Amino acid sequence: MRTEFPRNQWYVAAYGTEVSRRLLARKICGEAIVFYRTSNGEPVALADRCVHRQYLLSASALDGDLLVCGYHGFTYDAEGTCVKVPGQHRVPRTARVKKYPVVEQDSFIWIWIGDDAAADPQSIPRAPWLAAKDWTTVCGMEPLAARYGLLVDNLLDLSHETYLHGGYIGTPEVAETPITTEVDEDHGIVFVSRHMENVACPPFYAKSTGIEGRIDRWQDIEYRPPCLYLLHSRVAPVGVQPGADGDDSGAFHVEVVYAITPETETSTHDFWAVARDFALDDESVSGFLAESNRTVVLQDVAALNLLETVIVNEPPGYQELSINIDTGGLAARRMLAAQIVAGDSMHAPATAATG
Amino acid sequence: MASRPSRAQLQGATVTYRVDWVLGTDLLHGRCQCGAERESEDPIELWQWLTGHPVGHEQSWSSGQPTPHDLVAVGT
Ligand code: FES
Ligand SMILES: [Fe+2]
Ligand SMILES: [Zn+2]
């Protein structure tokens, strides 16, 4: 069976700060999941469906580390095993809900969607800036009523900044500057870079860095399909170059991180974070970057929500027209398509049949 | 083409394929890890040719280019 997103992959399910002693319900790749932390702080992810009569465990309650179904009291431990049922001593052996592998890393809760046996935490891509001491991060998450592939297309082609995000991050030069695309098949990475020299500084960077006048602006995208997107952004006064020793303290660095997590086939969790290596303690810079980036994300969300209403009604095989700016997006689509095939061949999605 | 090493190269990535948009033109210049090169105005056609390696790549090695062996970067 063909699914629309890659299985046997790690996805960002939440920020660590969202998962607490309160139950959190979230759908990931079409699977309804409940998240919480045990009393010693371990994140837990279980299928959000009681084995008894399918009540939502997320609408239930924690009793210590036990999750007690809010309907008839089936009680589950953090492994998803039912340890108590009402009125009788014998707990049916098949009474368990699926427990998902989760890893907390770089401020995110990552979840494995697929065959548990294949889950390797070492393969989770890193975004170390988000939890690093010498960086300051602002972040958020916006629900997107569009398929995740549209967000991938959007983020891999930043020429749209000029048209959709003018006045924030877009300037004419973004759309005008040629890109270089590199593909690392071994590690599954798509790189797209656009290095602009002596260009206008958009408000997003002028106000946050305090640079007056024109800049050199580098956008280095590193996309690790399916979920993690990194935009290594470098802004410097014109002509300021990294030293031969790699020292680049004359420039300002912003790591823009997106996690693109399918909610359903036609909706997406759009996690975004902006980490910077300057003005670390300046609350006004944090406030400005958070507000500006959220505005930019919402501009994309509005455009992609609109686009989804068009594509969802489109007959299969509709012909698009691709041009040079799409080179990176096409490489990403190819890699995702291969991941979907690989994920489906390893794993036929099974619905847990319980007695 | 680029004087500075790319981000991918700096990170020690294995660059399987590279496509440069040639400055001042509408042309894309593609390069396979094996050394084969091709220019195109159509990114879809160019990706098909690149990912079709090795089909049609043997004829496209330009002289003076590194051999396929030289191009295998060391991953980190
Ligand atoms: S539905 Fe959960 S105990 Fe009945
Ligand atoms: Fe955008
Ligand atoms: Zn080749």
Tab-separated table of C-alpha atoms and ligand atoms in Angstrom:
chain	number	residue	atom	x	y	z
A	1	MET	CA	0.000	0.000	0.000
A	2	ARG	CA	1.284	3.427	-0.871
A	3	THR	CA	1.161	6.146	1.738
A	4	GLU	CA	1.747	9.801	1.112
A	5	PHE	CA	4.547	10.269	3.595
A	6	PRO	CA	7.746	8.387	4.384
A	7	ARG	CA	7.445	5.778	7.124
A	8	ASN	CA	10.390	4.442	9.100
A	9	GLN	CA	11.498	7.972	9.774
A	10	TRP	CA	11.955	10.282	12.745
A	11	TYR	CA	9.653	13.287	12.932
A	12	VAL	CA	9.467	16.198	15.326
A	13	ALA	CA	6.310	15.671	17.355
A	14	ALA	CA	6.539	18.614	19.742
A	15	TYR	CA	8.802	21.017	21.538
A	16	GLY	CA	10.063	19.553	24.798
A	17	THR	CA	8.282	22.373	26.602
A	18	GLU	CA	4.913	21.207	25.243
A	19	VAL	CA	5.202	17.774	26.821
A	20	SER	CA	4.520	17.807	30.547
A	21	ARG	CA	2.454	16.133	33.216
A	22	ARG	CA	-0.573	17.326	31.257
A	23	LEU	CA	-1.696	15.018	28.470
A	24	LEU	CA	-1.032	16.336	24.975
A	25	ALA	CA	-2.960	14.960	21.974
A	26	ARG	CA	-1.320	15.257	18.574
A	27	LYS	CA	-1.742	13.461	15.280
A	28	ILE	CA	1.483	12.555	13.465
A	29	CYS	CA	1.428	10.981	9.998
A	30	GLY	CA	-2.232	10.156	10.470
A	31	GLU	CA	-1.668	8.397	13.812
A	32	ALA	CA	-3.415	9.769	16.899
A	33	ILE	CA	-0.912	9.913	19.762
A	34	VAL	CA	-0.970	11.046	23.390
A	35	PHE	CA	2.187	12.533	24.951
A	36	TYR	CA	3.124	13.079	28.572
A	37	ARG	CA	6.092	12.878	30.946
A	38	THR	CA	6.580	10.356	33.695
A	39	SER	CA	7.279	11.648	37.189
A	40	ASN	CA	11.004	11.439	36.500
A	41	GLY	CA	10.700	13.530	33.364
A	42	GLU	CA	10.847	10.884	30.620
A	43	PRO	CA	8.691	11.742	27.597
A	44	VAL	CA	6.170	9.047	26.662
A	45	ALA	CA	4.128	8.629	23.476
A	46	LEU	CA	1.260	6.137	23.315
A	47	ALA	CA	-1.493	5.459	20.799
A	48	ASP	CA	-4.360	7.742	21.759
A	49	ARG	CA	-7.021	5.054	21.633
A	50	CYS	CA	-8.137	2.883	24.540
A	51	VAL	CA	-8.227	-0.799	23.602
A	52	HIS	CA	-11.570	-1.200	25.339
A	53	ARG	CA	-14.020	1.085	23.504
A	54	GLN	CA	-11.589	3.416	21.761
A	55	TYR	CA	-11.945	6.352	24.126
A	56	LEU	CA	-9.274	9.040	23.763
A	57	LEU	CA	-6.561	8.474	26.298
A	58	SER	CA	-5.661	12.143	25.898
A	59	ALA	CA	-9.048	12.934	27.438
A	60	SER	CA	-8.160	10.778	30.417
A	61	ALA	CA	-5.989	11.374	33.477
A	62	LEU	CA	-2.612	10.482	34.951
A	63	ASP	CA	-2.392	8.700	38.278
A	64	GLY	CA	1.317	8.888	39.025
A	65	ASP	CA	2.892	7.327	35.944
A	66	LEU	CA	-0.263	5.399	35.092
A	67	LEU	CA	-2.723	6.592	32.507
A	68	VAL	CA	-6.325	5.871	33.557
A	69	CYS	CA	-8.871	5.828	30.744
A	70	GLY	CA	-11.523	8.448	31.400
A	71	TYR	CA	-14.351	6.197	30.252
A	72	HIS	CA	-14.207	2.875	32.174
A	73	GLY	CA	-10.855	3.031	33.885
A	74	PHE	CA	-8.559	0.722	31.890
A	75	THR	CA	-5.172	1.648	33.343
A	76	TYR	CA	-1.935	1.695	31.304
A	77	ASP	CA	1.688	1.977	32.346
A	78	ALA	CA	4.291	4.008	30.461
A	79	GLU	CA	5.033	0.974	28.252
A	80	GLY	CA	1.423	1.008	27.058
A	81	THR	CA	0.637	-2.215	28.894
A	82	CYS	CA	-2.771	-2.388	30.535
A	83	VAL	CA	-2.188	-3.218	34.189
A	84	LYS	CA	-5.704	-2.902	35.540
A	85	VAL	CA	-9.257	-3.216	34.287
A	86	PRO	CA	-12.381	-2.454	36.288
A	87	GLY	CA	-14.209	-5.107	38.277
A	88	GLN	CA	-12.120	-8.159	37.417
A	89	HIS	CA	-8.751	-9.554	38.399
A	90	ARG	CA	-7.641	-10.936	35.055
A	91	VAL	CA	-6.253	-8.368	32.623
A	92	PRO	CA	-6.517	-9.668	29.042
A	93	ARG	CA	-2.982	-10.367	27.797
A	94	THR	CA	-3.546	-8.495	24.554
A	95	ALA	CA	-4.589	-5.349	26.395
A	96	ARG	CA	-1.910	-2.874	25.401
A	97	VAL	CA	-1.637	0.269	23.336
A	98	LYS	CA	1.242	0.986	20.997
A	99	LYS	CA	4.177	2.785	22.566
A	100	TYR	CA	6.198	4.945	20.155
A	101	PRO	CA	9.970	5.401	20.339
A	102	VAL	CA	10.699	9.009	21.346
A	103	VAL	CA	13.924	10.957	21.816
A	104	GLU	CA	14.293	14.406	23.327
A	105	GLN	CA	17.054	16.314	21.528
A	106	ASP	CA	17.843	19.914	20.531
A	107	SER	CA	14.660	21.154	22.269
A	108	PHE	CA	12.441	18.833	20.223
A	109	ILE	CA	10.609	15.600	21.017
A	110	TRP	CA	11.334	13.314	18.068
A	111	ILE	CA	9.073	10.362	17.348
A	112	TRP	CA	9.684	7.311	15.189
A	113	ILE	CA	6.862	6.479	12.786
A	114	GLY	CA	7.312	2.975	11.422
A	115	ASP	CA	8.783	-0.345	12.496
A	116	ASP	CA	10.124	-0.028	16.036
A	117	ALA	CA	12.911	-2.494	15.288
A	118	ALA	CA	14.394	-0.087	12.742
A	119	ALA	CA	14.380	2.976	15.033
A	120	ASP	CA	17.944	4.231	15.453
A	121	PRO	CA	18.252	7.381	17.610
A	122	GLN	CA	21.707	8.006	16.092
A	123	SER	CA	20.062	8.737	12.767
A	124	ILE	CA	18.102	11.725	14.088
A	125	PRO	CA	19.445	14.847	12.381
A	126	ARG	CA	20.770	17.578	14.681
A	127	ALA	CA	19.897	21.218	15.194
A	128	PRO	CA	22.306	21.962	18.054
A	129	TRP	CA	21.849	25.769	18.063
A	130	LEU	CA	18.348	25.496	19.497
A	131	ALA	CA	19.570	24.312	22.880
A	132	ALA	CA	23.089	25.779	22.861
A	133	LYS	CA	24.221	28.283	25.497
A	134	ASP	CA	25.922	30.681	23.089
A	135	TRP	CA	22.828	31.045	20.918
A	136	THR	CA	19.427	32.586	21.647
A	137	THR	CA	16.341	31.027	20.085
A	138	VAL	CA	12.771	32.104	19.495
A	139	CYS	CA	10.333	29.536	18.178
A	140	GLY	CA	6.755	28.552	17.493
A	141	MET	CA	4.515	26.142	15.642
A	142	GLU	CA	1.696	26.951	13.244
A	143	PRO	CA	-0.905	24.504	11.994
A	144	LEU	CA	-0.917	24.270	8.213
A	145	ALA	CA	-4.016	23.053	6.358
A	146	ALA	CA	-1.925	21.837	3.450
A	147	ARG	CA	0.088	18.725	2.628
A	148	TYR	CA	3.677	18.753	3.868
A	149	GLY	CA	5.053	18.559	0.310
A	150	LEU	CA	3.842	22.097	-0.331
A	151	LEU	CA	5.859	23.354	2.636
A	152	VAL	CA	8.922	21.472	1.373
A	153	ASP	CA	8.556	23.122	-2.051
A	154	ASN	CA	8.094	26.483	-0.350
A	155	LEU	CA	11.166	26.262	1.867
A	156	LEU	CA	13.481	24.858	-0.812
A	157	ASP	CA	12.805	27.808	-3.103
A	158	LEU	CA	13.468	31.030	-1.243
A	159	SER	CA	13.003	33.162	-4.354
A	160	HIS	CA	9.400	33.433	-3.117
A	161	GLU	CA	10.662	35.715	-0.333
A	162	THR	CA	10.780	38.557	-2.824
A	163	TYR	CA	7.077	38.283	-3.626
A	164	LEU	CA	5.427	36.784	-0.561
A	165	HIS	CA	7.614	38.325	2.163
A	166	GLY	CA	8.529	41.754	0.806
A	167	GLY	CA	9.101	44.192	3.689
A	168	TYR	CA	10.221	41.388	6.034
A	169	ILE	CA	12.884	39.122	4.568
A	170	GLY	CA	12.303	39.596	0.844
A	171	THR	CA	14.309	41.950	-1.336
A	172	PRO	CA	14.519	41.980	-5.162
A	173	GLU	CA	17.960	40.367	-5.105
A	174	VAL	CA	16.723	37.094	-3.607
A	175	ALA	CA	14.707	36.184	-6.687
A	176	GLU	CA	17.429	37.509	-8.985
A	177	THR	CA	20.426	35.628	-7.608
A	178	PRO	CA	21.299	32.217	-9.078
A	179	ILE	CA	21.456	29.176	-6.796
A	180	THR	CA	23.697	26.165	-6.469
A	181	THR	CA	22.115	22.831	-5.607
A	182	GLU	CA	24.052	19.874	-4.226
A	183	VAL	CA	22.729	16.436	-3.383
A	184	ASP	CA	24.351	14.000	-0.966
A	185	GLU	CA	22.703	10.670	-1.730
A	186	ASP	CA	24.683	8.758	0.902
A	187	HIS	CA	23.531	10.885	3.812
A	188	GLY	CA	20.215	11.999	2.298
A	189	ILE	CA	20.770	15.753	2.205
A	190	VAL	CA	19.820	18.466	-0.267
A	191	PHE	CA	21.858	21.687	-0.130
A	192	VAL	CA	20.728	24.851	-1.881
A	193	SER	CA	22.834	27.960	-1.596
A	194	ARG	CA	22.369	31.514	-2.696
A	195	HIS	CA	25.166	33.932	-1.934
A	196	MET	CA	24.239	37.570	-2.490
A	197	GLU	CA	26.899	40.258	-2.444
A	198	ASN	CA	26.345	43.952	-1.879
A	199	VAL	CA	22.570	43.790	-1.579
A	200	ALA	CA	19.852	45.605	0.345
A	201	CYS	CA	19.363	44.567	3.955
A	202	PRO	CA	15.737	43.578	4.674
A	203	PRO	CA	14.157	44.880	7.923
A	204	PHE	CA	14.354	41.428	9.538
A	205	TYR	CA	18.156	41.648	9.563
A	206	ALA	CA	18.629	45.445	9.665
A	207	LYS	CA	16.638	45.854	12.877
A	208	SER	CA	17.996	42.774	14.605
A	209	THR	CA	21.691	43.235	13.782
A	210	GLY	CA	21.806	47.039	13.681
A	211	ILE	CA	23.692	46.941	10.370
A	212	GLU	CA	23.143	50.144	8.434
A	213	GLY	CA	23.621	50.015	4.704
A	214	ARG	CA	24.176	47.189	2.304
A	215	ILE	CA	25.180	43.656	3.134
A	216	ASP	CA	26.567	40.387	1.913
A	217	ARG	CA	23.842	37.830	2.539
A	218	TRP	CA	24.290	34.083	2.314
A	219	GLN	CA	21.458	31.611	2.414
A	220	ASP	CA	22.644	28.035	2.778
A	221	ILE	CA	19.792	25.568	2.940
A	222	GLU	CA	20.424	22.084	4.283
A	223	TYR	CA	17.341	19.883	4.034
A	224	ARG	CA	17.390	16.455	5.617
A	225	PRO	CA	14.209	14.818	4.385
A	226	PRO	CA	11.658	14.190	5.497
A	227	CYS	CA	11.445	16.429	8.540
A	228	LEU	CA	14.364	18.730	9.280
A	229	TYR	CA	15.109	21.896	7.326
A	230	LEU	CA	17.987	24.189	8.244
A	231	LEU	CA	18.630	27.589	6.741
A	232	HIS	CA	22.140	28.698	7.663
A	233	SER	CA	21.844	32.431	7.189
A	234	ARG	CA	24.875	34.726	7.243
A	235	VAL	CA	24.642	38.492	7.109
A	236	ALA	CA	27.636	40.852	7.138
A	237	PRO	CA	28.551	44.364	6.093
A	238	VAL	CA	29.671	44.343	2.449
A	239	GLY	CA	33.079	42.761	2.006
A	240	VAL	CA	33.405	41.240	5.472
A	241	GLN	CA	34.647	37.695	4.827
A	242	PRO	CA	35.352	34.722	7.084
A	243	GLY	CA	39.044	34.520	7.966
A	244	ALA	CA	41.323	31.839	6.573
A	245	ASP	CA	41.165	30.140	9.982
A	246	GLY	CA	37.392	29.929	9.707
A	247	ASP	CA	36.824	32.778	12.165
A	248	ASP	CA	33.661	34.590	11.103
A	249	SER	CA	33.062	36.876	14.051
A	250	GLY	CA	32.606	39.886	11.763
A	251	ALA	CA	29.322	38.426	10.535
A	252	PHE	CA	25.927	37.782	12.096
A	253	HIS	CA	24.597	34.240	11.966
A	254	VAL	CA	21.005	33.129	12.124
A	255	GLU	CA	20.016	29.486	12.040
A	256	VAL	CA	16.442	29.214	10.834
A	257	VAL	CA	15.119	25.753	11.597
A	258	TYR	CA	11.894	24.215	10.398
A	259	ALA	CA	10.505	20.819	11.267
A	260	ILE	CA	7.982	19.681	8.700
A	261	THR	CA	5.769	17.022	10.234
A	262	PRO	CA	2.746	15.600	8.428
A	263	GLU	CA	-0.360	15.622	10.598
A	264	THR	CA	-2.573	13.971	7.986
A	265	GLU	CA	-2.183	13.598	4.238
A	266	THR	CA	-3.435	17.156	3.792
A	267	SER	CA	-2.299	18.952	6.945
A	268	THR	CA	1.056	19.685	8.541
A	269	HIS	CA	2.672	20.800	11.784
A	270	ASP	CA	4.890	23.725	10.815
A	271	PHE	CA	7.518	24.072	13.563
A	272	TRP	CA	9.813	27.079	13.187
A	273	ALA	CA	12.730	28.368	15.208
A	274	VAL	CA	15.170	31.248	14.766
A	275	ALA	CA	18.491	30.997	16.602
A	276	ARG	CA	21.046	33.834	16.580
A	277	ASP	CA	24.616	34.317	17.753
A	278	PHE	CA	24.315	38.064	18.495
A	279	ALA	CA	22.364	40.296	20.893
A	280	LEU	CA	21.963	37.185	22.996
A	281	ASP	CA	20.351	38.870	25.991
A	282	ASP	CA	18.441	41.552	24.143
A	283	GLU	CA	14.743	40.896	24.762
A	284	SER	CA	13.684	43.467	22.199
A	285	VAL	CA	15.621	41.623	19.471
A	286	SER	CA	14.024	38.342	20.568
A	287	GLY	CA	10.575	39.917	20.492
A	288	PHE	CA	11.179	41.464	17.090
A	289	LEU	CA	12.534	38.267	15.504
A	290	ALA	CA	9.740	36.145	16.981
A	291	GLU	CA	7.055	38.514	15.771
A	292	SER	CA	8.615	38.971	12.318
A	293	ASN	CA	9.269	35.311	11.706
A	294	ARG	CA	5.791	34.349	12.870
A	295	THR	CA	4.364	36.903	10.441
A	296	VAL	CA	6.473	35.424	7.630
A	297	VAL	CA	5.396	31.883	8.525
A	298	LEU	CA	1.749	32.960	8.560
A	299	GLN	CA	2.182	34.513	5.105
A	300	ASP	CA	3.381	31.123	3.882
A	301	VAL	CA	0.596	29.327	5.745
A	302	ALA	CA	-2.065	31.522	4.116
A	303	ALA	CA	-0.581	30.955	0.650
A	304	LEU	CA	-0.185	27.193	1.099
A	305	ASN	CA	-3.656	26.766	2.618
A	306	LEU	CA	-5.024	28.450	-0.481
A	307	LEU	CA	-2.872	26.294	-2.750
A	308	GLU	CA	-4.074	23.127	-1.013
A	309	THR	CA	-7.697	23.950	-1.885
A	310	VAL	CA	-6.622	24.011	-5.525
A	311	ILE	CA	-4.526	20.855	-5.587
A	312	VAL	CA	-6.921	18.716	-3.620
A	313	ASN	CA	-9.405	18.967	-6.502
A	314	GLU	CA	-6.853	18.515	-9.223
A	315	PRO	CA	-7.005	15.506	-11.530
A	316	PRO	CA	-3.965	13.210	-11.186
A	317	GLY	CA	-1.078	13.955	-13.528
A	318	TYR	CA	-1.627	17.707	-13.710
A	319	GLN	CA	1.388	19.248	-15.424
A	320	GLU	CA	3.375	21.886	-13.589
A	321	LEU	CA	6.049	24.023	-15.157
A	322	SER	CA	9.472	23.961	-13.505
A	323	ILE	CA	12.216	26.538	-14.008
A	324	ASN	CA	15.698	27.111	-12.628
A	325	ILE	CA	14.503	28.286	-9.196
A	326	ASP	CA	12.904	24.848	-8.712
A	327	THR	CA	16.143	22.884	-8.993
A	328	GLY	CA	16.438	22.338	-5.218
A	329	GLY	CA	12.767	21.592	-4.708
A	330	LEU	CA	12.877	18.945	-7.437
A	331	ALA	CA	15.843	17.259	-5.741
A	332	ALA	CA	13.946	17.230	-2.440
A	333	ARG	CA	10.833	15.746	-4.044
A	334	ARG	CA	12.930	12.991	-5.582
A	335	MET	CA	14.475	12.088	-2.244
A	336	LEU	CA	11.083	12.095	-0.502
A	337	ALA	CA	9.596	9.864	-3.204
A	338	ALA	CA	12.425	7.370	-2.677
A	339	GLN	CA	11.884	7.473	1.096
A	340	ILE	CA	8.171	6.784	0.637
A	341	VAL	CA	8.935	3.732	-1.494
A	342	ALA	CA	11.552	2.473	0.984
A	343	GLY	CA	9.248	3.007	3.961
A	344	ASP	CA	6.315	1.242	2.354
A	345	SER	CA	8.297	-1.788	1.286
A	346	MET	CA	9.618	-2.322	4.819
A	347	HIS	CA	6.351	-1.905	6.565
A	348	ALA	CA	2.720	-2.523	5.751
A	349	PRO	CA	0.892	-0.274	8.217
A	350	ALA	CA	-0.791	-2.577	10.679
A	351	THR	CA	-3.751	-1.694	12.808
A	352	ALA	CA	-3.361	-3.370	16.159
A	353	ALA	CA	-6.091	-5.943	16.389
A	354	THR	CA	-6.771	-6.600	20.016
A	355	GLY	CA	-9.105	-9.146	21.533
B	1	MET	CA	32.947	28.061	-10.575
B	2	ALA	CA	32.604	29.044	-6.924
B	3	SER	CA	35.852	30.242	-5.409
B	4	ARG	CA	34.843	29.417	-1.841
B	5	PRO	CA	34.089	25.823	-0.911
B	6	SER	CA	30.353	25.227	-0.596
B	7	ARG	CA	28.602	24.563	2.687
B	8	ALA	CA	28.225	20.939	1.601
B	9	GLN	CA	31.965	20.650	1.006
B	10	LEU	CA	32.810	22.385	4.290
B	11	GLN	CA	30.605	19.912	6.140
B	12	GLY	CA	32.333	16.996	4.480
B	13	ALA	CA	29.217	15.925	2.608
B	14	THR	CA	29.496	13.532	-0.304
B	15	VAL	CA	28.403	15.626	-3.245
B	16	THR	CA	26.744	13.100	-5.507
B	17	TYR	CA	25.322	15.699	-7.857
B	18	ARG	CA	25.812	19.423	-8.183
B	19	VAL	CA	23.820	21.860	-10.272
B	20	ASP	CA	25.005	25.430	-10.748
B	21	TRP	CA	22.836	28.066	-12.255
B	22	VAL	CA	25.362	29.735	-14.522
B	23	LEU	CA	25.712	33.399	-13.580
B	24	GLY	CA	24.222	35.804	-16.086
B	25	THR	CA	22.499	33.089	-18.099
B	26	ASP	CA	19.409	30.885	-17.956
B	27	LEU	CA	21.584	27.788	-18.124
B	28	LEU	CA	21.981	25.094	-15.518
B	29	HIS	CA	25.278	23.263	-15.319
B	30	GLY	CA	25.074	19.761	-13.855
B	31	ARG	CA	27.937	17.635	-12.620
B	32	CYS	CA	27.809	14.014	-11.507
B	33	GLN	CA	30.160	12.542	-8.913
B	34	CYS	CA	31.652	10.461	-11.723
B	35	GLY	CA	32.844	13.610	-13.468
B	36	ALA	CA	30.210	13.733	-16.176
B	37	GLU	CA	28.862	17.186	-16.954
B	38	ARG	CA	25.934	18.570	-18.889
B	39	GLU	CA	24.236	21.874	-19.473
B	40	SER	CA	20.500	22.267	-19.704
B	41	GLU	CA	17.764	24.857	-19.556
B	42	ASP	CA	15.350	22.406	-17.982
B	43	PRO	CA	15.885	21.277	-14.362
B	44	ILE	CA	13.662	18.215	-14.777
B	45	GLU	CA	15.599	16.971	-17.791
B	46	LEU	CA	18.890	17.690	-16.016
B	47	TRP	CA	17.943	15.729	-12.860
B	48	GLN	CA	16.798	12.819	-15.021
B	49	TRP	CA	20.146	12.775	-16.735
B	50	LEU	CA	22.149	13.123	-13.504
B	51	THR	CA	20.249	10.495	-11.532
B	52	GLY	CA	20.331	8.182	-14.529
B	53	HIS	CA	24.060	7.649	-13.811
B	54	PRO	CA	25.911	5.908	-15.384
B	55	VAL	CA	23.718	5.931	-18.488
B	56	GLY	CA	25.131	8.442	-20.933
B	57	HIS	CA	27.750	9.704	-18.469
B	58	GLU	CA	30.808	7.976	-19.956
B	59	GLN	CA	30.710	10.218	-23.024
B	60	SER	CA	30.453	13.359	-20.928
B	61	TRP	CA	33.671	13.350	-18.938
B	62	SER	CA	35.478	16.483	-19.959
B	63	SER	CA	39.240	16.255	-20.255
B	64	GLY	CA	41.270	17.586	-17.362
B	65	GLN	CA	38.523	16.778	-14.873
B	66	PRO	CA	39.299	14.723	-11.798
B	67	THR	CA	38.614	11.033	-12.131
B	68	PRO	CA	35.629	9.535	-10.337
B	69	HIS	CA	37.971	8.248	-7.674
B	70	ASP	CA	39.253	11.744	-6.848
B	71	LEU	CA	35.739	13.037	-6.391
B	72	VAL	CA	34.703	10.766	-3.577
B	73	ALA	CA	34.795	13.128	-0.612
B	74	VAL	CA	35.475	11.818	2.845
B	75	GLY	CA	32.382	11.944	5.052
B	76	THR	CA	32.573	13.003	8.664
C	1	FES	S1	-12.964	2.967	26.558
C	1	FES	FE1	-11.275	3.056	27.860
C	1	FES	S2	-11.919	1.884	29.537
C	1	FES	FE2	-13.591	1.760	28.212
C	2	FE	FE	8.214	31.757	2.953
C	3	ZN	ZN	27.723	9.869	-13.443
